[in-house]
Amino acid sequence: MKYFIILVSLCLGMTLASKARFDNYHVVRVNVDTEVQLNVLRELEDQNSGYMFWETPVAVGRSVDFVVPPHKLAETDVIFEKFGFKSLTLAKNLQTLIDNEGAADNLRARAGLEWTNYYPLEAIYEWMDSLVAQYPNVVTPFIVGKTYEGRDIKGLKVSYKAGNPGIFMESNIHAREWVTSASSTWILNQLLTSKDAGVRDIAENIDWYFVPVANPDGFVYTHTSNRLWRKTRQPSSSLCYGADPNRNFGYKWMSGGSSNNACSDTYAGKSEFSEPETAALAAFYTTVAKNITAYIDFHSYSQLLMYPYGTTVAGSISNEAEHIQVGTEMQKKLSERYGTKYEFGNIVTTIYVASGGSIDWIKGVHDTPFVFVYEMRDTGRYGFILPADQIIPNAEETLDSL
């Protein structure tokens, strides 16, 4: 019995320490052509039946990407045939995409980030600390707050002179969207090092507030345990963890596009600002909001540029005409360098209803003049597992648009 207990303990330890693999998992895209099909997909997502939805099924006329485990492939074929789904297989082995993505979990950043790999949190923080030492008169560190697991949410302010208007840059609030923090740190580095006249202009005449990883606990978990994790890591029920931090902000919370199912990827939390990360970000932003002209929120994927709100259609913000004027020019710039096509518009009309997002709270509570959210590369070929060789091109076109 003693040896049996030791064996079980070892097995449990290996299970808890192992990293989730996705060998032979398919990534599938289906068109939603009928209300019946929409309800089928919603039921599959709500039942936590083993499928991993990369997009929430929200409306007829849209496509939905989701992951199918190997043991569900035959069942999926039956469902597709029964309900007349038109489908496209985007990948037949998700693990291959992950293996080839370019994670650098064992690399440190003493020589600086190179943006040819995806780095773990400690390397990003190490690099941020090095900037403070290297540019003491320009770069100022700040702590947004603490995560549920006790990590610092670190930020940097870049300011070349007093009296500048401010831009606030939030990224990686969804843990699995690695290209967002990679692009944010690349842009931050350009503001400090680029000799381009246009970059120098915006670097030195704007105060920049960067929070590269707004969800550190979730981000660490994607590096150590499950590459596809989205949420925070605070226990949400006896079996499930985390809330969707971008459904947890206290502006029209739980008014559409979010779930009250604690196991769902779009679970909005037990209450608004139930997550330490969102509460901390809101409290910190309140201290600087009067200095901020624009709030930028980076997500992936889909190649979309959008403005609030996530609960109402176009016409709901007071300066919508200005958002359209500026956003249209941003959209043009996004395609100028590499031909990357972005759709542009209001959140609801461009993607779907999504209440409780940070940019809705920023606009609705603080009325920050300009508020935009990017859904970065790509449109589904790699999805969240964007290869690291696309970090710099993605960041370059984003900086062009900024």
mmCIF file of C-alpha atoms in Angstrom, residues 13-402:
data_model
loop_
_atom_site.group_PDB
_atom_site.id
_atom_site.type_symbol
_atom_site.label_atom_id
_atom_site.label_comp_id
_atom_site.label_asym_id
_atom_site.label_seq_id
_atom_site.Cartn_x
_atom_site.Cartn_y
_atom_site.Cartn_z
ATOM 1 C CA GLY A 13 2.741 15.335 -9.411
ATOM 2 C CA MET A 14 3.620 14.653 -13.030
ATOM 3 C CA THR A 15 0.067 15.433 -14.090
ATOM 4 C CA LEU A 16 -0.025 18.707 -12.202
ATOM 5 C CA ALA A 17 3.395 19.731 -13.483
ATOM 6 C CA SER A 18 2.903 18.728 -17.105
ATOM 7 C CA LYS A 19 2.034 21.171 -19.850
ATOM 8 C CA ALA A 20 -1.123 20.635 -21.861
ATOM 9 C CA ARG A 21 -0.491 19.277 -25.353
ATOM 10 C CA PHE A 22 -2.758 19.512 -28.381
ATOM 11 C CA ASP A 23 -1.511 16.714 -30.597
ATOM 12 C CA ASN A 24 -3.881 16.087 -33.523
ATOM 13 C CA TYR A 25 -6.345 18.697 -32.301
ATOM 14 C CA HIS A 26 -8.032 20.347 -35.276
ATOM 15 C CA VAL A 27 -8.784 24.042 -35.626
ATOM 16 C CA VAL A 28 -12.045 24.374 -37.534
ATOM 17 C CA ARG A 29 -13.968 27.326 -38.933
ATOM 18 C CA VAL A 30 -17.712 27.047 -39.502
ATOM 19 C CA ASN A 31 -20.142 29.474 -41.079
ATOM 20 C CA VAL A 32 -23.243 30.278 -39.041
ATOM 21 C CA ASP A 33 -26.030 30.480 -41.626
ATOM 22 C CA THR A 34 -29.131 29.769 -39.514
ATOM 23 C CA GLU A 35 -30.476 30.342 -36.019
ATOM 24 C CA VAL A 36 -30.504 26.583 -35.501
ATOM 25 C CA GLN A 37 -26.773 26.393 -36.246
ATOM 26 C CA LEU A 38 -26.111 29.322 -33.912
ATOM 27 C CA ASN A 39 -27.978 27.597 -31.080
ATOM 28 C CA VAL A 40 -26.096 24.333 -31.671
ATOM 29 C CA LEU A 41 -22.749 26.106 -31.329
ATOM 30 C CA ARG A 42 -23.903 28.009 -28.262
ATOM 31 C CA GLU A 43 -24.972 24.740 -26.659
ATOM 32 C CA LEU A 44 -21.625 23.119 -27.421
ATOM 33 C CA GLU A 45 -19.807 26.052 -25.843
ATOM 34 C CA ASP A 46 -22.050 26.274 -22.771
ATOM 35 C CA GLN A 47 -21.818 22.549 -22.033
ATOM 36 C CA ASN A 48 -18.012 22.652 -21.774
ATOM 37 C CA SER A 49 -18.116 19.527 -23.912
ATOM 38 C CA GLY A 50 -14.430 19.417 -24.797
ATOM 39 C CA TYR A 51 -14.486 21.909 -27.645
ATOM 40 C CA MET A 52 -12.453 25.116 -27.214
ATOM 41 C CA PHE A 53 -14.091 28.090 -28.862
ATOM 42 C CA TRP A 54 -11.694 30.770 -30.067
ATOM 43 C CA GLU A 55 -14.675 32.979 -30.839
ATOM 44 C CA THR A 56 -18.043 33.074 -29.121
ATOM 45 C CA PRO A 57 -20.988 32.176 -31.365
ATOM 46 C CA VAL A 58 -22.990 35.387 -31.349
ATOM 47 C CA ALA A 59 -24.874 35.917 -34.579
ATOM 48 C CA VAL A 60 -26.044 34.453 -37.856
ATOM 49 C CA GLY A 61 -23.898 35.503 -40.772
ATOM 50 C CA ARG A 62 -20.582 35.194 -38.963
ATOM 51 C CA SER A 63 -17.970 32.467 -38.847
ATOM 52 C CA VAL A 64 -16.706 30.815 -35.668
ATOM 53 C CA ASP A 65 -13.295 29.218 -35.058
ATOM 54 C CA PHE A 66 -12.971 26.443 -32.508
ATOM 55 C CA VAL A 67 -10.672 23.591 -31.529
ATOM 56 C CA VAL A 68 -11.777 19.968 -31.846
ATOM 57 C CA PRO A 69 -9.943 17.293 -29.820
ATOM 58 C CA PRO A 70 -9.129 14.020 -31.617
ATOM 59 C CA HIS A 71 -11.768 11.986 -29.784
ATOM 60 C CA LYS A 72 -14.439 14.475 -30.911
ATOM 61 C CA LEU A 73 -13.649 14.448 -34.639
ATOM 62 C CA ALA A 74 -16.186 11.785 -35.578
ATOM 63 C CA GLU A 75 -18.865 13.417 -33.419
ATOM 64 C CA THR A 76 -18.110 16.763 -35.040
ATOM 65 C CA ASP A 77 -18.566 15.314 -38.526
ATOM 66 C CA VAL A 78 -21.982 13.990 -37.487
ATOM 67 C CA ILE A 79 -23.011 17.382 -36.087
ATOM 68 C CA PHE A 80 -21.824 19.194 -39.214
ATOM 69 C CA GLU A 81 -23.765 16.845 -41.474
ATOM 70 C CA LYS A 82 -26.903 16.834 -39.345
ATOM 71 C CA PHE A 83 -27.189 20.621 -39.143
ATOM 72 C CA GLY A 84 -25.733 21.492 -42.540
ATOM 73 C CA PHE A 85 -22.634 23.371 -41.386
ATOM 74 C CA LYS A 86 -20.148 24.556 -43.986
ATOM 75 C CA SER A 87 -16.703 24.082 -42.467
ATOM 76 C CA LEU A 88 -13.032 24.650 -43.186
ATOM 77 C CA THR A 89 -10.176 22.934 -41.350
ATOM 78 C CA LEU A 90 -7.560 25.578 -40.561
ATOM 79 C CA ALA A 91 -5.105 23.185 -38.891
ATOM 80 C CA LYS A 92 -5.005 19.419 -38.398
ATOM 81 C CA ASN A 93 -2.425 19.412 -35.607
ATOM 82 C CA LEU A 94 -2.583 22.380 -33.273
ATOM 83 C CA GLN A 95 0.470 21.178 -31.364
ATOM 84 C CA THR A 96 2.599 21.601 -34.477
ATOM 85 C CA LEU A 97 1.618 25.274 -34.621
ATOM 86 C CA ILE A 98 2.533 25.674 -30.952
ATOM 87 C CA ASP A 99 5.865 23.874 -31.362
ATOM 88 C CA ASN A 100 6.770 26.125 -34.284
ATOM 89 C CA GLU A 101 5.469 29.352 -32.756
ATOM 90 C CA GLY A 102 8.748 30.559 -31.269
ATOM 91 C CA ALA A 103 8.322 30.490 -27.493
ATOM 92 C CA ALA A 104 11.539 31.295 -25.617
ATOM 93 C CA ASP A 105 10.546 30.170 -22.133
ATOM 94 C CA ASN A 106 14.132 29.497 -21.095
ATOM 95 C CA LEU A 107 15.605 32.733 -22.441
ATOM 96 C CA ARG A 108 16.458 35.700 -20.290
ATOM 97 C CA ALA A 109 16.520 39.310 -21.450
ATOM 98 C CA ARG A 110 19.863 40.539 -20.133
ATOM 99 C CA ALA A 111 20.927 41.358 -23.683
ATOM 100 C CA GLY A 112 17.520 42.862 -24.465
ATOM 101 C CA LEU A 113 14.432 41.478 -26.130
ATOM 102 C CA GLU A 114 14.949 40.603 -29.784
ATOM 103 C CA TRP A 115 11.292 40.192 -30.900
ATOM 104 C CA THR A 116 12.185 37.043 -32.822
ATOM 105 C CA ASN A 117 10.759 34.938 -29.997
ATOM 106 C CA TYR A 118 7.972 35.115 -27.448
ATOM 107 C CA TYR A 119 9.402 35.692 -23.969
ATOM 108 C CA PRO A 120 8.079 34.668 -20.534
ATOM 109 C CA LEU A 121 6.958 37.251 -17.991
ATOM 110 C CA GLU A 122 10.211 37.330 -16.015
ATOM 111 C CA ALA A 123 12.205 38.142 -19.172
ATOM 112 C CA ILE A 124 9.792 40.934 -20.121
ATOM 113 C CA TYR A 125 9.949 42.396 -16.612
ATOM 114 C CA GLU A 126 13.744 42.092 -16.567
ATOM 115 C CA TRP A 127 13.919 44.030 -19.827
ATOM 116 C CA MET A 128 11.536 46.693 -18.512
ATOM 117 C CA ASP A 129 13.706 47.131 -15.426
ATOM 118 C CA SER A 130 16.773 47.528 -17.631
ATOM 119 C CA LEU A 131 15.113 50.414 -19.497
ATOM 120 C CA VAL A 132 14.629 52.299 -16.249
ATOM 121 C CA ALA A 133 18.348 52.005 -15.582
ATOM 122 C CA GLN A 134 19.317 52.850 -19.157
ATOM 123 C CA TYR A 135 16.981 55.859 -19.586
ATOM 124 C CA PRO A 136 16.563 57.251 -16.052
ATOM 125 C CA ASN A 137 15.458 60.704 -17.226
ATOM 126 C CA VAL A 138 12.877 59.378 -19.677
ATOM 127 C CA VAL A 139 11.500 56.066 -18.383
ATOM 128 C CA THR A 140 9.623 55.862 -15.083
ATOM 129 C CA PRO A 141 8.334 52.576 -13.665
ATOM 130 C CA PHE A 142 4.933 52.189 -12.057
ATOM 131 C CA ILE A 143 3.013 49.343 -10.462
ATOM 132 C CA VAL A 144 -0.636 49.061 -11.467
ATOM 133 C CA GLY A 145 -1.316 46.641 -8.612
ATOM 134 C CA LYS A 146 -1.101 42.991 -7.621
ATOM 135 C CA THR A 147 -2.605 39.926 -9.257
ATOM 136 C CA TYR A 148 -4.533 37.210 -7.446
ATOM 137 C CA GLU A 149 -1.349 35.122 -7.226
ATOM 138 C CA GLY A 150 0.638 38.067 -5.901
ATOM 139 C CA ARG A 151 2.536 39.187 -8.988
ATOM 140 C CA ASP A 152 3.162 42.827 -9.788
ATOM 141 C CA ILE A 153 1.364 44.306 -12.785
ATOM 142 C CA LYS A 154 4.226 46.425 -14.079
ATOM 143 C CA GLY A 155 4.102 49.459 -16.313
ATOM 144 C CA LEU A 156 6.454 52.049 -17.762
ATOM 145 C CA LYS A 157 5.921 55.721 -18.527
ATOM 146 C CA VAL A 158 7.966 57.278 -21.338
ATOM 147 C CA SER A 159 8.141 61.059 -21.060
ATOM 148 C CA TYR A 160 10.680 63.375 -22.660
ATOM 149 C CA LYS A 161 9.210 66.600 -21.280
ATOM 150 C CA ALA A 162 6.514 67.923 -18.993
ATOM 151 C CA GLY A 163 3.128 68.992 -20.272
ATOM 152 C CA ASN A 164 2.692 66.372 -22.987
ATOM 153 C CA PRO A 165 -0.698 64.765 -23.649
ATOM 154 C CA GLY A 166 -0.799 61.073 -22.748
ATOM 155 C CA ILE A 167 -1.548 57.801 -24.509
ATOM 156 C CA PHE A 168 -2.235 54.671 -22.451
ATOM 157 C CA MET A 169 -1.299 51.301 -23.971
ATOM 158 C CA GLU A 170 -2.884 48.116 -22.578
ATOM 159 C CA SER A 171 -2.026 44.655 -23.897
ATOM 160 C CA ASN A 172 -2.213 40.954 -23.066
ATOM 161 C CA ILE A 173 -5.249 41.258 -20.823
ATOM 162 C CA HIS A 174 -6.236 38.001 -22.532
ATOM 163 C CA ALA A 175 -3.454 35.635 -21.560
ATOM 164 C CA ARG A 176 -3.042 33.655 -24.790
ATOM 165 C CA GLU A 177 -2.711 36.704 -27.067
ATOM 166 C CA TRP A 178 1.096 36.787 -26.955
ATOM 167 C CA VAL A 179 1.606 38.957 -30.026
ATOM 168 C CA THR A 180 0.004 41.881 -28.184
ATOM 169 C CA SER A 181 2.664 42.232 -25.474
ATOM 170 C CA ALA A 182 5.395 41.423 -27.987
ATOM 171 C CA SER A 183 4.182 44.251 -30.240
ATOM 172 C CA SER A 184 3.687 46.626 -27.328
ATOM 173 C CA THR A 185 7.265 46.145 -26.091
ATOM 174 C CA TRP A 186 8.638 46.526 -29.634
ATOM 175 C CA ILE A 187 6.787 49.839 -30.012
ATOM 176 C CA LEU A 188 8.046 50.963 -26.598
ATOM 177 C CA ASN A 189 11.592 50.174 -27.694
ATOM 178 C CA GLN A 190 11.139 52.165 -30.907
ATOM 179 C CA LEU A 191 10.008 55.221 -28.970
ATOM 180 C CA LEU A 192 13.336 55.104 -27.164
ATOM 181 C CA THR A 193 15.714 54.089 -29.954
ATOM 182 C CA SER A 194 14.287 54.945 -33.383
ATOM 183 C CA LYS A 195 15.859 57.784 -35.374
ATOM 184 C CA ASP A 196 12.855 58.056 -37.692
ATOM 185 C CA ALA A 197 11.546 61.639 -37.607
ATOM 186 C CA GLY A 198 7.909 60.602 -37.303
ATOM 187 C CA VAL A 199 8.623 58.209 -34.436
ATOM 188 C CA ARG A 200 10.763 60.818 -32.675
ATOM 189 C CA ASP A 201 7.888 63.295 -32.977
ATOM 190 C CA ILE A 202 5.346 61.088 -31.234
ATOM 191 C CA ALA A 203 7.932 59.780 -28.759
ATOM 192 C CA GLU A 204 8.981 63.191 -27.530
ATOM 193 C CA ASN A 205 5.670 65.065 -27.728
ATOM 194 C CA ILE A 206 3.431 62.462 -26.086
ATOM 195 C CA ASP A 207 3.678 60.815 -22.658
ATOM 196 C CA TRP A 208 3.286 57.060 -23.138
ATOM 197 C CA TYR A 209 1.969 54.734 -20.449
ATOM 198 C CA PHE A 210 2.624 51.048 -21.228
ATOM 199 C CA VAL A 211 1.153 48.042 -19.411
ATOM 200 C CA PRO A 212 2.543 45.244 -21.615
ATOM 201 C CA VAL A 213 1.031 42.340 -19.640
ATOM 202 C CA ALA A 214 -2.231 43.306 -17.962
ATOM 203 C CA ASN A 215 -2.976 39.709 -16.897
ATOM 204 C CA PRO A 216 0.323 38.336 -15.544
ATOM 205 C CA ASP A 217 -1.099 35.245 -13.808
ATOM 206 C CA GLY A 218 -2.865 34.080 -16.936
ATOM 207 C CA PHE A 219 0.141 34.931 -19.095
ATOM 208 C CA VAL A 220 2.461 32.848 -16.912
ATOM 209 C CA TYR A 221 -0.038 29.975 -17.054
ATOM 210 C CA THR A 222 0.052 30.032 -20.874
ATOM 211 C CA HIS A 223 3.816 29.567 -20.709
ATOM 212 C CA THR A 224 3.861 26.873 -18.016
ATOM 213 C CA SER A 225 0.635 24.911 -18.322
ATOM 214 C CA ASN A 226 -1.823 25.682 -21.124
ATOM 215 C CA ARG A 227 -0.903 27.775 -24.159
ATOM 216 C CA LEU A 228 -4.581 28.486 -24.900
ATOM 217 C CA TRP A 229 -5.563 29.878 -21.486
ATOM 218 C CA ARG A 230 -7.495 33.168 -21.751
ATOM 219 C CA LYS A 231 -8.701 34.224 -18.312
ATOM 220 C CA THR A 232 -7.318 35.253 -14.932
ATOM 221 C CA ARG A 233 -6.413 32.566 -12.368
ATOM 222 C CA GLN A 234 -8.566 33.341 -9.339
ATOM 223 C CA PRO A 235 -10.799 30.336 -8.500
ATOM 224 C CA SER A 236 -14.284 30.964 -9.855
ATOM 225 C CA SER A 237 -15.985 27.774 -8.615
ATOM 226 C CA SER A 238 -15.054 24.485 -7.005
ATOM 227 C CA LEU A 239 -13.849 23.190 -10.383
ATOM 228 C CA CYS A 240 -13.007 26.218 -12.522
ATOM 229 C CA TYR A 241 -10.584 29.098 -12.503
ATOM 230 C CA GLY A 242 -10.550 32.651 -13.659
ATOM 231 C CA ALA A 243 -12.810 35.217 -15.245
ATOM 232 C CA ASP A 244 -12.522 36.943 -18.578
ATOM 233 C CA PRO A 245 -10.927 40.230 -17.504
ATOM 234 C CA ASN A 246 -12.271 41.955 -20.593
ATOM 235 C CA ARG A 247 -15.814 41.170 -19.460
ATOM 236 C CA ASN A 248 -15.205 42.214 -15.851
ATOM 237 C CA PHE A 249 -15.028 46.024 -15.991
ATOM 238 C CA GLY A 250 -17.792 47.972 -14.299
ATOM 239 C CA TYR A 251 -19.529 49.652 -17.186
ATOM 240 C CA LYS A 252 -22.762 47.942 -18.275
ATOM 241 C CA TRP A 253 -21.333 44.731 -16.833
ATOM 242 C CA MET A 254 -23.109 41.510 -17.891
ATOM 243 C CA SER A 255 -25.328 43.278 -20.400
ATOM 244 C CA GLY A 256 -24.475 41.055 -23.351
ATOM 245 C CA GLY A 257 -21.739 38.938 -24.890
ATOM 246 C CA SER A 258 -20.559 37.501 -21.572
ATOM 247 C CA SER A 259 -21.362 34.394 -19.550
ATOM 248 C CA ASN A 260 -22.400 33.618 -15.978
ATOM 249 C CA ASN A 261 -20.953 30.101 -16.350
ATOM 250 C CA ALA A 262 -17.789 30.041 -14.219
ATOM 251 C CA CYS A 263 -16.131 27.568 -16.572
ATOM 252 C CA SER A 264 -16.747 29.621 -19.716
ATOM 253 C CA ASP A 265 -13.963 31.550 -21.421
ATOM 254 C CA THR A 266 -16.237 34.607 -21.398
ATOM 255 C CA TYR A 267 -17.241 34.290 -17.737
ATOM 256 C CA ALA A 268 -17.735 37.869 -16.536
ATOM 257 C CA GLY A 269 -16.837 37.170 -12.912
ATOM 258 C CA LYS A 270 -18.900 37.039 -9.749
ATOM 259 C CA SER A 271 -19.362 40.808 -9.891
ATOM 260 C CA GLU A 272 -17.917 43.779 -11.721
ATOM 261 C CA PHE A 273 -14.246 44.226 -10.821
ATOM 262 C CA SER A 274 -14.229 40.885 -8.994
ATOM 263 C CA GLU A 275 -10.756 40.241 -10.426
ATOM 264 C CA PRO A 276 -7.818 41.959 -8.690
ATOM 265 C CA GLU A 277 -6.267 42.704 -12.076
ATOM 266 C CA THR A 278 -9.209 44.681 -13.455
ATOM 267 C CA ALA A 279 -9.820 46.469 -10.161
ATOM 268 C CA ALA A 280 -6.153 47.485 -10.044
ATOM 269 C CA LEU A 281 -6.086 48.706 -13.636
ATOM 270 C CA ALA A 282 -9.228 50.782 -13.106
ATOM 271 C CA ALA A 283 -7.907 52.295 -9.879
ATOM 272 C CA PHE A 284 -4.553 53.169 -11.449
ATOM 273 C CA TYR A 285 -6.098 54.625 -14.587
ATOM 274 C CA THR A 286 -8.295 56.868 -12.472
ATOM 275 C CA THR A 287 -5.142 58.518 -11.090
ATOM 276 C CA VAL A 288 -3.849 59.461 -14.562
ATOM 277 C CA ALA A 289 -7.042 59.723 -16.637
ATOM 278 C CA LYS A 290 -7.083 63.522 -16.744
ATOM 279 C CA ASN A 291 -3.759 63.452 -18.617
ATOM 280 C CA ILE A 292 -4.774 60.848 -21.204
ATOM 281 C CA THR A 293 -5.875 61.771 -24.718
ATOM 282 C CA ALA A 294 -6.112 58.223 -26.097
ATOM 283 C CA TYR A 295 -6.443 54.711 -24.699
ATOM 284 C CA ILE A 296 -5.234 51.853 -26.918
ATOM 285 C CA ASP A 297 -6.127 48.215 -26.184
ATOM 286 C CA PHE A 298 -4.279 45.426 -28.041
ATOM 287 C CA HIS A 299 -5.919 42.050 -28.691
ATOM 288 C CA SER A 300 -5.605 39.256 -31.238
ATOM 289 C CA TYR A 301 -6.742 37.949 -33.607
ATOM 290 C CA SER A 302 -8.952 38.966 -36.630
ATOM 291 C CA GLN A 303 -7.371 42.184 -38.021
ATOM 292 C CA LEU A 304 -9.978 44.601 -36.743
ATOM 293 C CA LEU A 305 -9.757 48.186 -35.498
ATOM 294 C CA MET A 306 -12.717 49.251 -33.389
ATOM 295 C CA TYR A 307 -14.118 51.936 -31.102
ATOM 296 C CA PRO A 308 -16.720 51.760 -28.263
ATOM 297 C CA TYR A 309 -19.179 50.654 -27.244
ATOM 298 C CA GLY A 310 -19.370 46.884 -27.051
ATOM 299 C CA THR A 311 -23.034 46.979 -26.048
ATOM 300 C CA THR A 312 -24.613 49.433 -28.459
ATOM 301 C CA VAL A 313 -24.389 50.064 -32.178
ATOM 302 C CA ALA A 314 -22.783 53.014 -33.927
ATOM 303 C CA GLY A 315 -23.895 56.469 -32.850
ATOM 304 C CA SER A 316 -23.559 55.894 -29.114
ATOM 305 C CA ILE A 317 -20.407 57.927 -28.359
ATOM 306 C CA SER A 318 -20.420 61.706 -28.405
ATOM 307 C CA ASN A 319 -17.398 62.134 -30.701
ATOM 308 C CA GLU A 320 -18.042 59.258 -33.069
ATOM 309 C CA ALA A 321 -17.326 61.404 -36.134
ATOM 310 C CA GLU A 322 -13.828 62.095 -34.800
ATOM 311 C CA HIS A 323 -13.267 58.387 -34.100
ATOM 312 C CA ILE A 324 -14.305 57.592 -37.658
ATOM 313 C CA GLN A 325 -12.048 60.300 -39.088
ATOM 314 C CA VAL A 326 -8.994 59.197 -37.091
ATOM 315 C CA GLY A 327 -9.761 55.485 -37.294
ATOM 316 C CA THR A 328 -10.122 55.572 -41.069
ATOM 317 C CA GLU A 329 -6.642 57.056 -41.372
ATOM 318 C CA MET A 330 -5.297 54.446 -38.940
ATOM 319 C CA GLN A 331 -6.889 51.713 -41.043
ATOM 320 C CA LYS A 332 -5.154 53.018 -44.171
ATOM 321 C CA LYS A 333 -1.790 53.089 -42.422
ATOM 322 C CA LEU A 334 -2.214 49.511 -41.190
ATOM 323 C CA SER A 335 -2.264 48.304 -44.794
ATOM 324 C CA GLU A 336 0.334 50.665 -46.236
ATOM 325 C CA ARG A 337 3.519 48.765 -45.355
ATOM 326 C CA TYR A 338 2.576 45.106 -45.913
ATOM 327 C CA GLY A 339 -0.912 45.209 -47.392
ATOM 328 C CA THR A 340 -2.490 43.908 -44.183
ATOM 329 C CA LYS A 341 -6.241 44.523 -44.367
ATOM 330 C CA TYR A 342 -8.099 45.598 -41.236
ATOM 331 C CA GLU A 343 -11.835 46.101 -40.903
ATOM 332 C CA PHE A 344 -12.825 49.245 -39.003
ATOM 333 C CA GLY A 345 -15.923 50.275 -37.086
ATOM 334 C CA ASN A 346 -17.930 50.158 -33.894
ATOM 335 C CA ILE A 347 -17.349 47.020 -31.762
ATOM 336 C CA VAL A 348 -20.896 45.691 -32.039
ATOM 337 C CA THR A 349 -21.190 46.124 -35.796
ATOM 338 C CA THR A 350 -17.629 44.989 -36.552
ATOM 339 C CA ILE A 351 -17.306 41.920 -34.326
ATOM 340 C CA TYR A 352 -20.034 41.248 -31.726
ATOM 341 C CA VAL A 353 -21.683 42.398 -28.499
ATOM 342 C CA ALA A 354 -19.164 42.291 -25.647
ATOM 343 C CA SER A 355 -19.998 44.024 -22.381
ATOM 344 C CA GLY A 356 -17.606 44.711 -19.520
ATOM 345 C CA GLY A 357 -14.566 45.528 -21.662
ATOM 346 C CA SER A 358 -11.855 47.907 -20.538
ATOM 347 C CA ILE A 359 -12.352 50.384 -23.371
ATOM 348 C CA ASP A 360 -16.085 50.689 -22.670
ATOM 349 C CA TRP A 361 -15.252 51.552 -19.052
ATOM 350 C CA ILE A 362 -12.531 53.994 -20.149
ATOM 351 C CA LYS A 363 -14.929 55.826 -22.470
ATOM 352 C CA GLY A 364 -18.114 55.431 -20.462
ATOM 353 C CA VAL A 365 -16.714 56.433 -17.060
ATOM 354 C CA HIS A 366 -13.805 58.749 -17.911
ATOM 355 C CA ASP A 367 -14.826 59.920 -21.382
ATOM 356 C CA THR A 368 -11.233 59.672 -22.577
ATOM 357 C CA PRO A 369 -11.269 61.474 -25.953
ATOM 358 C CA PHE A 370 -10.031 58.631 -28.185
ATOM 359 C CA VAL A 371 -10.418 54.940 -27.394
ATOM 360 C CA PHE A 372 -9.494 52.194 -29.850
ATOM 361 C CA VAL A 373 -9.091 48.427 -29.668
ATOM 362 C CA TYR A 374 -7.003 46.435 -32.124
ATOM 363 C CA GLU A 375 -7.546 42.794 -32.964
ATOM 364 C CA MET A 376 -4.127 42.097 -34.449
ATOM 365 C CA ARG A 377 -2.904 39.521 -36.956
ATOM 366 C CA ASP A 378 -4.008 37.194 -38.373
ATOM 367 C CA THR A 379 -7.436 36.187 -39.709
ATOM 368 C CA GLY A 380 -7.285 32.558 -38.601
ATOM 369 C CA ARG A 381 -4.432 30.762 -40.362
ATOM 370 C CA TYR A 382 -2.563 30.671 -37.045
ATOM 371 C CA GLY A 383 -5.025 32.455 -34.775
ATOM 372 C CA PHE A 384 -3.600 32.937 -31.294
ATOM 373 C CA ILE A 385 -0.494 30.939 -32.240
ATOM 374 C CA LEU A 386 0.967 33.588 -34.525
ATOM 375 C CA PRO A 387 4.570 32.662 -35.478
ATOM 376 C CA ALA A 388 7.225 34.837 -33.895
ATOM 377 C CA ASP A 389 8.544 35.907 -37.292
ATOM 378 C CA GLN A 390 5.372 38.007 -37.608
ATOM 379 C CA ILE A 391 5.946 39.975 -34.379
ATOM 380 C CA ILE A 392 8.005 42.758 -35.951
ATOM 381 C CA PRO A 393 5.900 43.168 -39.128
ATOM 382 C CA ASN A 394 2.756 43.238 -36.967
ATOM 383 C CA ALA A 395 4.326 45.807 -34.642
ATOM 384 C CA GLU A 396 5.648 47.930 -37.514
ATOM 385 C CA GLU A 397 2.245 48.354 -39.154
ATOM 386 C CA THR A 398 0.689 49.029 -35.750
ATOM 387 C CA LEU A 399 3.221 51.776 -35.019
ATOM 388 C CA ASP A 400 2.531 53.215 -38.501
ATOM 389 C CA SER A 401 -1.128 53.494 -37.544
ATOM 390 C CA LEU A 402 -0.354 55.065 -34.166
#
